[in-house]
PDB file of C-alpha atoms and ligand atoms in Angstrom:
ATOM      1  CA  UNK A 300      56.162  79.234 123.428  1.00  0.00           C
ATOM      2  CA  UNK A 301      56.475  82.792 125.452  1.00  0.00           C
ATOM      3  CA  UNK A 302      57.576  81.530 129.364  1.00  0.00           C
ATOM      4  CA  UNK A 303      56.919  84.188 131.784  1.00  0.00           C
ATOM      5  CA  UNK A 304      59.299  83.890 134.623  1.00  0.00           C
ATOM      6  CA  UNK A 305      57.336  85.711 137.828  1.00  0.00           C
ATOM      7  CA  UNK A 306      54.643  85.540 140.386  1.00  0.00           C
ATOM      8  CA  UNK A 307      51.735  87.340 140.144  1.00  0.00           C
ATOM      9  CA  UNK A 308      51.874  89.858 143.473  1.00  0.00           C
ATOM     10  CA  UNK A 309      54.662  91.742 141.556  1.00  0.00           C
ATOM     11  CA  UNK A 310      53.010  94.405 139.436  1.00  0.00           C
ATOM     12  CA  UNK A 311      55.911  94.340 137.242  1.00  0.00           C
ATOM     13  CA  UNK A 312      54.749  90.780 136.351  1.00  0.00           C
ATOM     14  CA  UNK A 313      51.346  91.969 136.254  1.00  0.00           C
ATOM     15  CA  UNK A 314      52.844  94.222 133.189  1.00  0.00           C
ATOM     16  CA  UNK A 315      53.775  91.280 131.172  1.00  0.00           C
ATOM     17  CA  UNK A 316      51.111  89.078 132.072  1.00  0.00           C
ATOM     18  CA  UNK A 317      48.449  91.618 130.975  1.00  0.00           C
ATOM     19  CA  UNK A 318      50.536  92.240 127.713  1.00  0.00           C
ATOM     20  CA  UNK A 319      50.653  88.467 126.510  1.00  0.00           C
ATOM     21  CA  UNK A 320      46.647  87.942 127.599  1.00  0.00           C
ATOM     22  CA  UNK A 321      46.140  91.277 125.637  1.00  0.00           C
ATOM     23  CA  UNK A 322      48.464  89.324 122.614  1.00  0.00           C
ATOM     24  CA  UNK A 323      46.580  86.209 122.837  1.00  0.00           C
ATOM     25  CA  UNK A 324      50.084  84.802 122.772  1.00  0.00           C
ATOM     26  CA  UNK A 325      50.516  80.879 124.474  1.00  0.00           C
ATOM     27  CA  UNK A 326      52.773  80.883 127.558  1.00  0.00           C
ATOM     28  CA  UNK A 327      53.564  79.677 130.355  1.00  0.00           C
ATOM     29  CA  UNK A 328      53.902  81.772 134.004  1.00  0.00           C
ATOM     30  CA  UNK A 329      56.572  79.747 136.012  1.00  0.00           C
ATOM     31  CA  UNK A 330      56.142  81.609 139.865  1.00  0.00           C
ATOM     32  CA  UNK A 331      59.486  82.718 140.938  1.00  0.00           C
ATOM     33  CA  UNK A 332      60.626  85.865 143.172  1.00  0.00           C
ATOM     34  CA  UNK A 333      59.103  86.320 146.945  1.00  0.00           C
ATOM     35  CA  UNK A 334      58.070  83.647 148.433  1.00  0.00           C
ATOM     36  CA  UNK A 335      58.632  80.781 145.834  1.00  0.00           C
ATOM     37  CA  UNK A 336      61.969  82.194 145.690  1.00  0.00           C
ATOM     38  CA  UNK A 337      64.323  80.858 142.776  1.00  0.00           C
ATOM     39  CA  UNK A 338      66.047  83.769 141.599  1.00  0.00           C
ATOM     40  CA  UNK A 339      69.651  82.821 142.690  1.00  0.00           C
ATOM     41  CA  UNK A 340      70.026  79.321 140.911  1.00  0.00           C
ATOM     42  CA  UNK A 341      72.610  79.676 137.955  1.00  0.00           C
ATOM     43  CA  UNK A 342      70.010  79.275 135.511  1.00  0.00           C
ATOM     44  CA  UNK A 343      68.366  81.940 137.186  1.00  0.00           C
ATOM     45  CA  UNK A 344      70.733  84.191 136.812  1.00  0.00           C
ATOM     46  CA  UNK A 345      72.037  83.615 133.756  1.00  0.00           C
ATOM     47  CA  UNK A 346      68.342  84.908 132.549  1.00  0.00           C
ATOM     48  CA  UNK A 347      68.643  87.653 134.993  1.00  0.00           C
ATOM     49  CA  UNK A 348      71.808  88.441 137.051  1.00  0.00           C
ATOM     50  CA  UNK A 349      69.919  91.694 138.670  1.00  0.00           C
ATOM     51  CA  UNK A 350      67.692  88.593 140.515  1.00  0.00           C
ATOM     52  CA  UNK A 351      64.311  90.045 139.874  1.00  0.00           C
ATOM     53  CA  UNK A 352      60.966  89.125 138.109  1.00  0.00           C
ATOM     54  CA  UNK A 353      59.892  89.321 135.431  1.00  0.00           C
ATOM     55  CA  UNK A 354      61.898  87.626 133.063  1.00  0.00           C
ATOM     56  CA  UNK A 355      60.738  86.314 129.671  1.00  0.00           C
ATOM     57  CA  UNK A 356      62.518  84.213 126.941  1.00  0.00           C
ATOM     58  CA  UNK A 357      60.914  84.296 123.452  1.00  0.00           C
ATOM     59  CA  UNK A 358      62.616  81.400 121.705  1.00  0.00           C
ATOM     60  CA  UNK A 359      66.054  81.836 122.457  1.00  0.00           C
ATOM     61  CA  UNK A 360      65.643  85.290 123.243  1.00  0.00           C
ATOM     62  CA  UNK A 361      65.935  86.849 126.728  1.00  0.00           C
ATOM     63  CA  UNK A 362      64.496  89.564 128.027  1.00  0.00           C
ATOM     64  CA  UNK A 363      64.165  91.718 131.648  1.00  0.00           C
ATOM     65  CA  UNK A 364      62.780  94.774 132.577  1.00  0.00           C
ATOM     66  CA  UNK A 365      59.372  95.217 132.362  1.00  0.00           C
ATOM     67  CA  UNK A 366      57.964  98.036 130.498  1.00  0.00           C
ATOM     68  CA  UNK A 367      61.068  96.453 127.810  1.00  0.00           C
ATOM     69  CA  UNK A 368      59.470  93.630 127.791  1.00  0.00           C
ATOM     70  CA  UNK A 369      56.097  95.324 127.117  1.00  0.00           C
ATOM     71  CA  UNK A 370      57.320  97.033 124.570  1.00  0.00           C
ATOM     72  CA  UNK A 371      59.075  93.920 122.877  1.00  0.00           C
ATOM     73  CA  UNK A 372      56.035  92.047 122.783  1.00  0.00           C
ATOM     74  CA  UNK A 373      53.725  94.957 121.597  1.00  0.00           C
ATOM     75  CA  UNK A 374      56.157  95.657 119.024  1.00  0.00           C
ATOM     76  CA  UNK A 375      56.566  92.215 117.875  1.00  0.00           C
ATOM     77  CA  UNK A 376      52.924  90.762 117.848  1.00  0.00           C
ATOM     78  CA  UNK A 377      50.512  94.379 118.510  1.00  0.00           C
ATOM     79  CA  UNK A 378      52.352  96.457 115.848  1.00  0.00           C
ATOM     80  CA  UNK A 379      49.386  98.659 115.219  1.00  0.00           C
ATOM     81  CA  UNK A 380      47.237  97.600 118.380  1.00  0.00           C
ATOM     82  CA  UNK A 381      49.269  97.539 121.365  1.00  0.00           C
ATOM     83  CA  UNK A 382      52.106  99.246 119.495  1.00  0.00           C
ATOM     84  CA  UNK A 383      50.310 102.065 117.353  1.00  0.00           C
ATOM     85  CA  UNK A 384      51.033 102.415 113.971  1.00  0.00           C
ATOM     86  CA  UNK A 385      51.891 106.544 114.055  1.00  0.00           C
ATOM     87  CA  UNK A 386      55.051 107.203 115.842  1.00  0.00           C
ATOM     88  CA  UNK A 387      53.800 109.779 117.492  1.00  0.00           C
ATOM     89  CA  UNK A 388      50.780 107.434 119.037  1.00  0.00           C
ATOM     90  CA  UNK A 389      53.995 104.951 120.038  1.00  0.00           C
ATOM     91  CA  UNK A 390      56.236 107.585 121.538  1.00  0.00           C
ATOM     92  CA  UNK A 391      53.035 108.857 123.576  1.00  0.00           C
ATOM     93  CA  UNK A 392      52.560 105.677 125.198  1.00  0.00           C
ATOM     94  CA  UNK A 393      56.360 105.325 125.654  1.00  0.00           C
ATOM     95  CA  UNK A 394      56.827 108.270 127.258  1.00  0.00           C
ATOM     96  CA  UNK A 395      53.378 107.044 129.438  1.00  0.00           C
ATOM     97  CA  UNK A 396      55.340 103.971 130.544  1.00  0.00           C
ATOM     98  CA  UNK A 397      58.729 105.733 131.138  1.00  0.00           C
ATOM     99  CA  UNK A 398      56.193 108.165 133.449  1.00  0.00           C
ATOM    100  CA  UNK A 399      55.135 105.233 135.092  1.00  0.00           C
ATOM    101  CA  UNK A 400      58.077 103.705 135.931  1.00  0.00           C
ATOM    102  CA  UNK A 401      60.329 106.863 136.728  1.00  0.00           C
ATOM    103  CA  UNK A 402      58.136 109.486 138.291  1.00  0.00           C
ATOM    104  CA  UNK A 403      54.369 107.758 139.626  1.00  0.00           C
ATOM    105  CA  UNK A 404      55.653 104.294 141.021  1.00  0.00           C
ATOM    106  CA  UNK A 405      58.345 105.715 142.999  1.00  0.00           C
ATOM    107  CA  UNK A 406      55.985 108.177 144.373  1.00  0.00           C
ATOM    108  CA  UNK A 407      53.487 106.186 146.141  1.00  0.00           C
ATOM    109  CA  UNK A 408      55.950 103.520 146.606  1.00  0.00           C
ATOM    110  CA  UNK A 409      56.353 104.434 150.472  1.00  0.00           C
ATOM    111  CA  UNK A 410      52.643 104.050 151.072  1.00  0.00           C
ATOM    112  CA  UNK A 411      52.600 100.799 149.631  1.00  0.00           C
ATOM    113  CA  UNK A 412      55.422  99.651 151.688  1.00  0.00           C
ATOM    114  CA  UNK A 413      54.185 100.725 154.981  1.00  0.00           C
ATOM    115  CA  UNK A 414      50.779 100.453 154.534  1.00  0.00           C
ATOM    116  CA  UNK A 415      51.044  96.657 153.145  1.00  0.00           C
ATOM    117  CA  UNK A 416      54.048  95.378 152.898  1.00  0.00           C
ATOM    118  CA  UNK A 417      55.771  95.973 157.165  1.00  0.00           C
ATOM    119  CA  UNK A 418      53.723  95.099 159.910  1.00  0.00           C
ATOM    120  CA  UNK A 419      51.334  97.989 161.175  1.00  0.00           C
ATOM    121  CA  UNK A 420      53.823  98.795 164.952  1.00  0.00           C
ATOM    122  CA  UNK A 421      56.614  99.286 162.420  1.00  0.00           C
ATOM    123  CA  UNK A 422      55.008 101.801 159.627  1.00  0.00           C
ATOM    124  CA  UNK A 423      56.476 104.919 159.072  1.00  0.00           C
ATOM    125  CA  UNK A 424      53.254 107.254 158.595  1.00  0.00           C
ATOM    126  CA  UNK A 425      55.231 110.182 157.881  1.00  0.00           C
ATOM    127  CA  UNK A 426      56.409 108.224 154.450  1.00  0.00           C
ATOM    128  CA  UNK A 427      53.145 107.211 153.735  1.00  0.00           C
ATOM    129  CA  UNK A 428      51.816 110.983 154.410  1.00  0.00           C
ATOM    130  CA  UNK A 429      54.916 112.438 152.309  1.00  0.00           C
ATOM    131  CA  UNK A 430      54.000 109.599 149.490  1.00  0.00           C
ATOM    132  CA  UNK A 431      50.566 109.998 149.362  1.00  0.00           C
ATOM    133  CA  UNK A 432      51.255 113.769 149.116  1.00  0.00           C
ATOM    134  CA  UNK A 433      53.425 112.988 146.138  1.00  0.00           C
ATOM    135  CA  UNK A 434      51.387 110.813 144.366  1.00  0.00           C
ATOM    136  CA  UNK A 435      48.155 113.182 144.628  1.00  0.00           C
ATOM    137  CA  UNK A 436      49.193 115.873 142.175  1.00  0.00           C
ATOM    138  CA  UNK A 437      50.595 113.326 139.644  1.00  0.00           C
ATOM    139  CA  UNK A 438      47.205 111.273 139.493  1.00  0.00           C
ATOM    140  CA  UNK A 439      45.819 114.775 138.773  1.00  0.00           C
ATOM    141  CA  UNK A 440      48.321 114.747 135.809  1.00  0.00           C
ATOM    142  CA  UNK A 441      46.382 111.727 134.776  1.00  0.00           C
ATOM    143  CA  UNK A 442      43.421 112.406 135.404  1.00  0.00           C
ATOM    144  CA  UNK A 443      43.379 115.464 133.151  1.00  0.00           C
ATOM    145  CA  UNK A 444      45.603 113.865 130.324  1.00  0.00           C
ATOM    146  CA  UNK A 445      42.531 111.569 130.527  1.00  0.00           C
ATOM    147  CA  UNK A 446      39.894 114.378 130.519  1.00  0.00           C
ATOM    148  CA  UNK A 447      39.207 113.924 126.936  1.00  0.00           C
ATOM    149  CA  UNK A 448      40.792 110.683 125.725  1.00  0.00           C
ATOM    150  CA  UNK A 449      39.585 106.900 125.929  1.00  0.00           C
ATOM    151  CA  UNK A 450      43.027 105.618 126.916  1.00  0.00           C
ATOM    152  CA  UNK A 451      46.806 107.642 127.576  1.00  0.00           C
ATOM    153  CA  UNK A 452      47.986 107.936 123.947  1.00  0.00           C
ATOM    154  CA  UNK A 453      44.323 107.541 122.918  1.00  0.00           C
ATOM    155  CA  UNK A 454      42.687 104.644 121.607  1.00  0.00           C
ATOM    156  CA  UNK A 455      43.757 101.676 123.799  1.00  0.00           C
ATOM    157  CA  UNK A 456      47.978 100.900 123.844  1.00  0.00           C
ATOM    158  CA  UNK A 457      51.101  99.388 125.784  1.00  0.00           C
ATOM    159  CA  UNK A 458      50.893 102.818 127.116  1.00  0.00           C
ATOM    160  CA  UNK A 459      47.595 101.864 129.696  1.00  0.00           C
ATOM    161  CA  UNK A 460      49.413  99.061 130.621  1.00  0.00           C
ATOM    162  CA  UNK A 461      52.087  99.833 133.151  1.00  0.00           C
ATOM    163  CA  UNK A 462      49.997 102.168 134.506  1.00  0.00           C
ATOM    164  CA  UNK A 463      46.862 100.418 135.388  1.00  0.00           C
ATOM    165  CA  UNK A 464      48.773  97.801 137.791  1.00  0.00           C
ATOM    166  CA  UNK A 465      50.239 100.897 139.560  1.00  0.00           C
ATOM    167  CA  UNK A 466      46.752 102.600 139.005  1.00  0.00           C
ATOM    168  CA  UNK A 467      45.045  98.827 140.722  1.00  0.00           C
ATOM    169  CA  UNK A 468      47.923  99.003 143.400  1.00  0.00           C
ATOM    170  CA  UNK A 469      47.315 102.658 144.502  1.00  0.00           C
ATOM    171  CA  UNK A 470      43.386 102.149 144.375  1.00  0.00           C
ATOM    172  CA  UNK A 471      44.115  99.115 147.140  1.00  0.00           C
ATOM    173  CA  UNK A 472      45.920 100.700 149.165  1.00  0.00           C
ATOM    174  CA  UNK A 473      43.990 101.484 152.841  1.00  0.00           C
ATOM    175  CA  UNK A 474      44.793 104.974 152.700  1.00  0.00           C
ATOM    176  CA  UNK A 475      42.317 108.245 151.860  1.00  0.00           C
ATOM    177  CA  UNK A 476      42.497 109.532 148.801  1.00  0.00           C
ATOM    178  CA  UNK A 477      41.279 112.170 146.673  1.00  0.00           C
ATOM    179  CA  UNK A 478      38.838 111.304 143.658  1.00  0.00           C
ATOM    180  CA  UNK A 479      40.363 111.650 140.203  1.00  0.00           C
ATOM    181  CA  UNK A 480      36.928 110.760 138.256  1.00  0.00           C
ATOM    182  CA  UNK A 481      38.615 110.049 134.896  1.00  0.00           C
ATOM    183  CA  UNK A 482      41.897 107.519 136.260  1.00  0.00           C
ATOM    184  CA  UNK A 483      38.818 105.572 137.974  1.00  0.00           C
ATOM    185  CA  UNK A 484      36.925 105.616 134.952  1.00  0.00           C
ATOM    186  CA  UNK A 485      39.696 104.595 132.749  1.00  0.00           C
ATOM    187  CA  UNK A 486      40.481 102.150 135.190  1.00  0.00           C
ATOM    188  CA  UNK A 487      37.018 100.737 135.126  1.00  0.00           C
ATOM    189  CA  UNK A 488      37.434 100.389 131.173  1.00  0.00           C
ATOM    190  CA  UNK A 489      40.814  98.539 131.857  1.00  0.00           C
ATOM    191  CA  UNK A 490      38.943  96.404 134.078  1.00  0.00           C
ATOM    192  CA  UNK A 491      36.329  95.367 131.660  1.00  0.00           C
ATOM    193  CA  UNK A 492      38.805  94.189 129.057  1.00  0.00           C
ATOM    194  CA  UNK A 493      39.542  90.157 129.736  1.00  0.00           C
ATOM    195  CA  UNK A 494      43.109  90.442 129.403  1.00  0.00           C
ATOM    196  CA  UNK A 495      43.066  93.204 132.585  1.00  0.00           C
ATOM    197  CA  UNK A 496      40.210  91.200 134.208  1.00  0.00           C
ATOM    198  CA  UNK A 497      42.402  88.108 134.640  1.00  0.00           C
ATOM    199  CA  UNK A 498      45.041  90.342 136.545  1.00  0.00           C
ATOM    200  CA  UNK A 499      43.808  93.499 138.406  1.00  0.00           C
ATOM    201  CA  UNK A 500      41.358  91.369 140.406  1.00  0.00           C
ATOM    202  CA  UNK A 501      44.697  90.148 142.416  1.00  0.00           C
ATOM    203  CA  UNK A 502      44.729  91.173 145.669  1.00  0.00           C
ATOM    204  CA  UNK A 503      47.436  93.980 147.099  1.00  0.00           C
ATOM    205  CA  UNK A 504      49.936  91.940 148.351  1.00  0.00           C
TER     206      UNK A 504
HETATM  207  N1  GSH B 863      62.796  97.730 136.962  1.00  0.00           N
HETATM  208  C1  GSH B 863      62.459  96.335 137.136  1.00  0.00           C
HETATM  209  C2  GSH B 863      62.096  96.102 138.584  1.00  0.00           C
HETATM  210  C3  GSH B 863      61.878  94.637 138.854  1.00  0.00           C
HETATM  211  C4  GSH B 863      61.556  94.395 140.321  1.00  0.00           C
HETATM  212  O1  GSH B 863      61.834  95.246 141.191  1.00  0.00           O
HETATM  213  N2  GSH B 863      61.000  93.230 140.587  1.00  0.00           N
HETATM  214  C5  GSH B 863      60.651  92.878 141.938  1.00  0.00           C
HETATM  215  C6  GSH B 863      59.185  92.491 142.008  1.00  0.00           C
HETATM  216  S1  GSH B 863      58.127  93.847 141.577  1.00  0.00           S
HETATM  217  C7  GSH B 863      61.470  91.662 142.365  1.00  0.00           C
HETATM  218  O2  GSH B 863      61.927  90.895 141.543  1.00  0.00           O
HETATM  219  N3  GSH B 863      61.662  91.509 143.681  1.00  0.00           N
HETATM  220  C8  GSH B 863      62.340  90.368 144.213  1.00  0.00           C
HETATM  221  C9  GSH B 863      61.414  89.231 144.483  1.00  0.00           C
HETATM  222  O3  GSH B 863      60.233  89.261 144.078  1.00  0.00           O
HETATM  223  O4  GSH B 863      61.877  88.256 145.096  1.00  0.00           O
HETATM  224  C10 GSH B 863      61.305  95.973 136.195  1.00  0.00           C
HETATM  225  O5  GSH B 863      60.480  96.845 135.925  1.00  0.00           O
HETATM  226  O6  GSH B 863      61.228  94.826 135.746  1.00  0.00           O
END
């Protein structure tokens, strides 16, 4: 049985969670991180001594990271779904998730923070204004990357992943945004599928 160490808020556990449901692999989600707290015990930190979420362990295997663990499980129960079959299909939606994780989330990372995460007399608009300006011009990346294709590295992969919980985070945010037509349409496909269903509804926390 696949445990999923993580609560739910985090949209790196979002990731994972998404991933398995996509799977149809059993496991079990044990909240930990925030506010249930737990990732200083020793057994917490021999899984993961960086103390974040999410963690996994696959039979005796341990893994951290998100998009790695992503790509673990695609690769080990989606090899030619989640993980497609050409390597140039895979390495598209790798280099999707890697996009995700190094270049959008930090961008609009400042307007989540202030906008949601410190109280209102403390935000720093000027970081939300500078990350919102960031953030535009990449979702235009998307959004034409997306012009013509169902899904980032085409039909559906590990690739949509990552990016839809930072696509659902950025969509929640109380900010004004420009309209990128094909990211919300692509993100209403996402939506539609069970496995994202179960997930994206979460509120912005
Ligand atoms: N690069 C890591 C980042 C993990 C991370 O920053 N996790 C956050 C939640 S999104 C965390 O554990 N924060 C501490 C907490 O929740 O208590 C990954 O993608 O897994």
């Amino acid at each position: 049985m696949l445990t999923i160490w993580g609560r739910l808020s985090s949209v790196n556990v979002q990731k994972v969670v998404i991933c398995a449901e996509e799977l149809g692999l059993a496991y079990e989600r044990v909240d930990a991180g925030g506010k249930f707290g737990g990732l200083d015990t020793p057994e917490a930190l021999a899984r993961n001594p960086n103390k974040l979420i999410p963690v996994i362990r696959d039979g005796d295997f341990v893994l951290w990271e998100s998009n790695a663990i992503v790509r673990y499980l695609s690769r080990a129960y989606g090899a030619g779904s989640l993980w497609p079959a050409d390597p140039r299909a895979a390495a598209d939606a790798d280099r999707w998730m890697d996009w995700q994780c190094t270049t959008l989330n930090p961008a609009l990372f400042d307007a989540f923070w202030n906008t949601i995460r410190v109280a209102p007399a403390e935000r720093n608009q000027a970081a939300v204004d500078a990350s919102v300006a960031k953030t535009e011009p990449l979702l235009a990346m998307l959004d034409a990357r997306l012009a013509d294709r169902e899904c980032v590295a085409g039909a559906h992969s590990m690739g949509d992943i990552p990016l839809a919980c930072t696509a659902h985070r950025w969509y929640g945010l109380p900010i004004e945004r420009r309209r990128h037509a094909n990211v919300e349409a692509w993100l209403a496909r996402l939506r539609a599928r069970a496995a994202y269903a179960a997930v994206l509804t979460y509120p912005i926390t």
